[in-house]
Amino acid sequence: MRQSAAERHDRLLALVREHGTARVADLADRLGVSPVTARRDVEALAAKGLLDRVHGQVSWPERRAAPDSARRSGEGLVLGLLAPSATYYFAEVIRGAHEAAARAGARLILRISDYRPEEDRARTESLLAAGAEGVLVAPGWRGPQDRTAYGDWLAELPVPAVLLERRADPGSPLDALDRVVSDHGHGVLLAVRHLLGLGHGTPLLVARGDSPTALAVRAGYAEALATLGLTAPGPVIDSVPADQDPAGFERAVRALHEAVGSGRASAALVHNDVDAIEIVRRLAELGVKVPEDLALIAYDDEVAALADTPLTAVAPPKRQVGRYATELLVERLTEDPTEETARRHLSLLPRLRVRSSCGTPGGASGASAGAPRGTSDRAPGGDV
């Protein structure tokens, strides 16, 4: 597969940072490109101040330290952020991080991995090459196997690092890093309790399995049923994007349709919003209406309110994850190095935003009792 210029630049920066100094000809050989291309890349990076170039060689640039007074306040810091995507879920995480960096007087620079965990290290190295003194890292892991194969390097970074929306195996080197995450187990529990409070039996789970969030929702579902002493009305229904796998999507819809038609389930939790909207549309074509025949809660709350029937949704605190993680990183970079401070694992609680897709107690359609349609953040038992 042909590399983009950005990918090539990231690899080049990682090579120079690893070796300190390198000949342009050697870099061309390592990158598998022509000397002309390598020279052009080096010139572009040197022009941005990311490399020092002298007589056919490049070296890692010297950094000038900011005054101590600025460092103590966070002013002038350069922070790096690696995210798997700049859209959907992580758009809000990035926004929160950017807002917190601006308040601290720091500059935030961004790299996107496109959910390619094998590129995470090179992307992070390029953040360091661009001057990042600390990094916020949301690796592009899709499952536990990626965490095992592409995670150890994070514990070896020469600068402070905070994990975003990612958990580590207990006792592993990554477990010693600061991290800020959404408590998806709590979010699932809110959804299940809400549906039970409306008089439904145990809801089915329809979920993807291709991201850490999806896997956390699945684990949270099992934990919620155990906590509440419930038995699932059927196996978890595997969801896939309708545009990427039409046949797989149709299987998921048919499985949910059969569960409703047979009376096994009258409620469902669906991860994520986009899938939930498409599932509601397809179910209607098959004669199953939301909320009359099926109460439905979506997970993520990115576009749930925009459905024809606005969907009740679990909303992870995405912007706050970015904000708290950035504040924690700034604290690490400005704290007194002679003082030993404990690392932190911070879990933030999602909210349940009640709209129209669950009906009301007794099964009538409409918004939750006592709340205007599409506006409530209430769940049974108070504000969540």
PDB file of C-alpha atoms in Angstrom, residues 187 189-198 200 291 295-301 304-306 309-316 350-361 364-384:
ATOM      1  CA  GLY A 187     -23.823   4.044  31.246  1.00  0.00           C
ATOM      2  CA  LEU A 189     -26.578   0.201  33.859  1.00  0.00           C
ATOM      3  CA  LEU A 190     -28.429   3.520  33.541  1.00  0.00           C
ATOM      4  CA  ALA A 191     -30.026   2.334  30.310  1.00  0.00           C
ATOM      5  CA  VAL A 192     -31.087  -1.056  31.651  1.00  0.00           C
ATOM      6  CA  ARG A 193     -32.560   0.443  34.814  1.00  0.00           C
ATOM      7  CA  HIS A 194     -34.469   3.034  32.806  1.00  0.00           C
ATOM      8  CA  LEU A 195     -36.084   0.381  30.627  1.00  0.00           C
ATOM      9  CA  LEU A 196     -36.945  -1.778  33.632  1.00  0.00           C
ATOM     10  CA  GLY A 197     -38.501   1.270  35.298  1.00  0.00           C
ATOM     11  CA  LEU A 198     -40.782   1.680  32.288  1.00  0.00           C
ATOM     12  CA  HIS A 200     -40.055  -3.724  30.237  1.00  0.00           C
ATOM     13  CA  PRO A 291     -41.559   3.038  20.690  1.00  0.00           C
ATOM     14  CA  ALA A 295     -38.457   0.679  23.396  1.00  0.00           C
ATOM     15  CA  LEU A 296     -34.965   1.549  22.244  1.00  0.00           C
ATOM     16  CA  ILE A 297     -31.965   3.320  23.764  1.00  0.00           C
ATOM     17  CA  ALA A 298     -28.918   4.237  21.696  1.00  0.00           C
ATOM     18  CA  TYR A 299     -25.370   4.446  22.997  1.00  0.00           C
ATOM     19  CA  ASP A 300     -22.993   7.379  22.246  1.00  0.00           C
ATOM     20  CA  ASP A 301     -25.510  10.235  21.746  1.00  0.00           C
ATOM     21  CA  ALA A 304     -29.524  10.178  18.396  1.00  0.00           C
ATOM     22  CA  ALA A 305     -31.582  13.358  18.822  1.00  0.00           C
ATOM     23  CA  LEU A 306     -31.786  13.758  15.035  1.00  0.00           C
ATOM     24  CA  THR A 309     -38.267   9.563  16.560  1.00  0.00           C
ATOM     25  CA  PRO A 310     -35.615  11.204  18.784  1.00  0.00           C
ATOM     26  CA  LEU A 311     -33.745   8.410  20.512  1.00  0.00           C
ATOM     27  CA  THR A 312     -33.146   8.183  24.213  1.00  0.00           C
ATOM     28  CA  ALA A 313     -29.392   7.749  24.499  1.00  0.00           C
ATOM     29  CA  VAL A 314     -26.507   7.150  26.863  1.00  0.00           C
ATOM     30  CA  ALA A 315     -24.096  10.081  26.504  1.00  0.00           C
ATOM     31  CA  PRO A 316     -20.492   9.428  27.573  1.00  0.00           C
ATOM     32  CA  PRO A 350     -22.139   8.991  31.365  1.00  0.00           C
ATOM     33  CA  ARG A 351     -25.591  10.540  31.424  1.00  0.00           C
ATOM     34  CA  LEU A 352     -28.904   9.202  30.164  1.00  0.00           C
ATOM     35  CA  ARG A 353     -30.698  11.655  27.894  1.00  0.00           C
ATOM     36  CA  VAL A 354     -34.377  10.759  27.767  1.00  0.00           C
ATOM     37  CA  ARG A 355     -36.228  11.484  24.540  1.00  0.00           C
ATOM     38  CA  SER A 356     -39.081   9.734  22.717  1.00  0.00           C
ATOM     39  CA  SER A 357     -37.909   6.255  21.762  1.00  0.00           C
ATOM     40  CA  CYS A 358     -38.800   4.495  25.011  1.00  0.00           C
ATOM     41  CA  GLY A 359     -42.359   5.716  25.385  1.00  0.00           C
ATOM     42  CA  THR A 360     -43.746   6.177  28.881  1.00  0.00           C
ATOM     43  CA  PRO A 361     -44.624   3.821  31.748  1.00  0.00           C
ATOM     44  CA  ALA A 364     -47.771   4.821  25.545  1.00  0.00           C
ATOM     45  CA  SER A 365     -45.656   6.648  23.022  1.00  0.00           C
ATOM     46  CA  GLY A 366     -44.122  10.054  23.721  1.00  0.00           C
ATOM     47  CA  ALA A 367     -41.432  11.618  25.878  1.00  0.00           C
ATOM     48  CA  SER A 368     -40.748  10.478  29.411  1.00  0.00           C
ATOM     49  CA  ALA A 369     -43.251  11.556  32.008  1.00  0.00           C
ATOM     50  CA  GLY A 370     -42.889  15.152  33.119  1.00  0.00           C
ATOM     51  CA  ALA A 371     -40.228  16.032  30.516  1.00  0.00           C
ATOM     52  CA  PRO A 372     -40.547  17.964  27.256  1.00  0.00           C
ATOM     53  CA  ARG A 373     -39.864  15.784  24.241  1.00  0.00           C
ATOM     54  CA  GLY A 374     -36.210  15.700  23.283  1.00  0.00           C
ATOM     55  CA  THR A 375     -34.970  17.894  26.152  1.00  0.00           C
ATOM     56  CA  SER A 376     -34.665  15.835  29.318  1.00  0.00           C
ATOM     57  CA  ASP A 377     -31.445  14.620  30.912  1.00  0.00           C
ATOM     58  CA  ARG A 378     -33.410  12.773  33.604  1.00  0.00           C
ATOM     59  CA  ALA A 379     -33.486   9.124  34.512  1.00  0.00           C
ATOM     60  CA  PRO A 380     -35.436   7.376  37.275  1.00  0.00           C
ATOM     61  CA  GLY A 381     -33.940   8.387  40.598  1.00  0.00           C
ATOM     62  CA  GLY A 382     -32.787  11.866  39.585  1.00  0.00           C
ATOM     63  CA  ASP A 383     -30.266  13.647  37.398  1.00  0.00           C
ATOM     64  CA  VAL A 384     -27.571  11.440  35.843  1.00  0.00           C
TER      65      VAL A 384
END
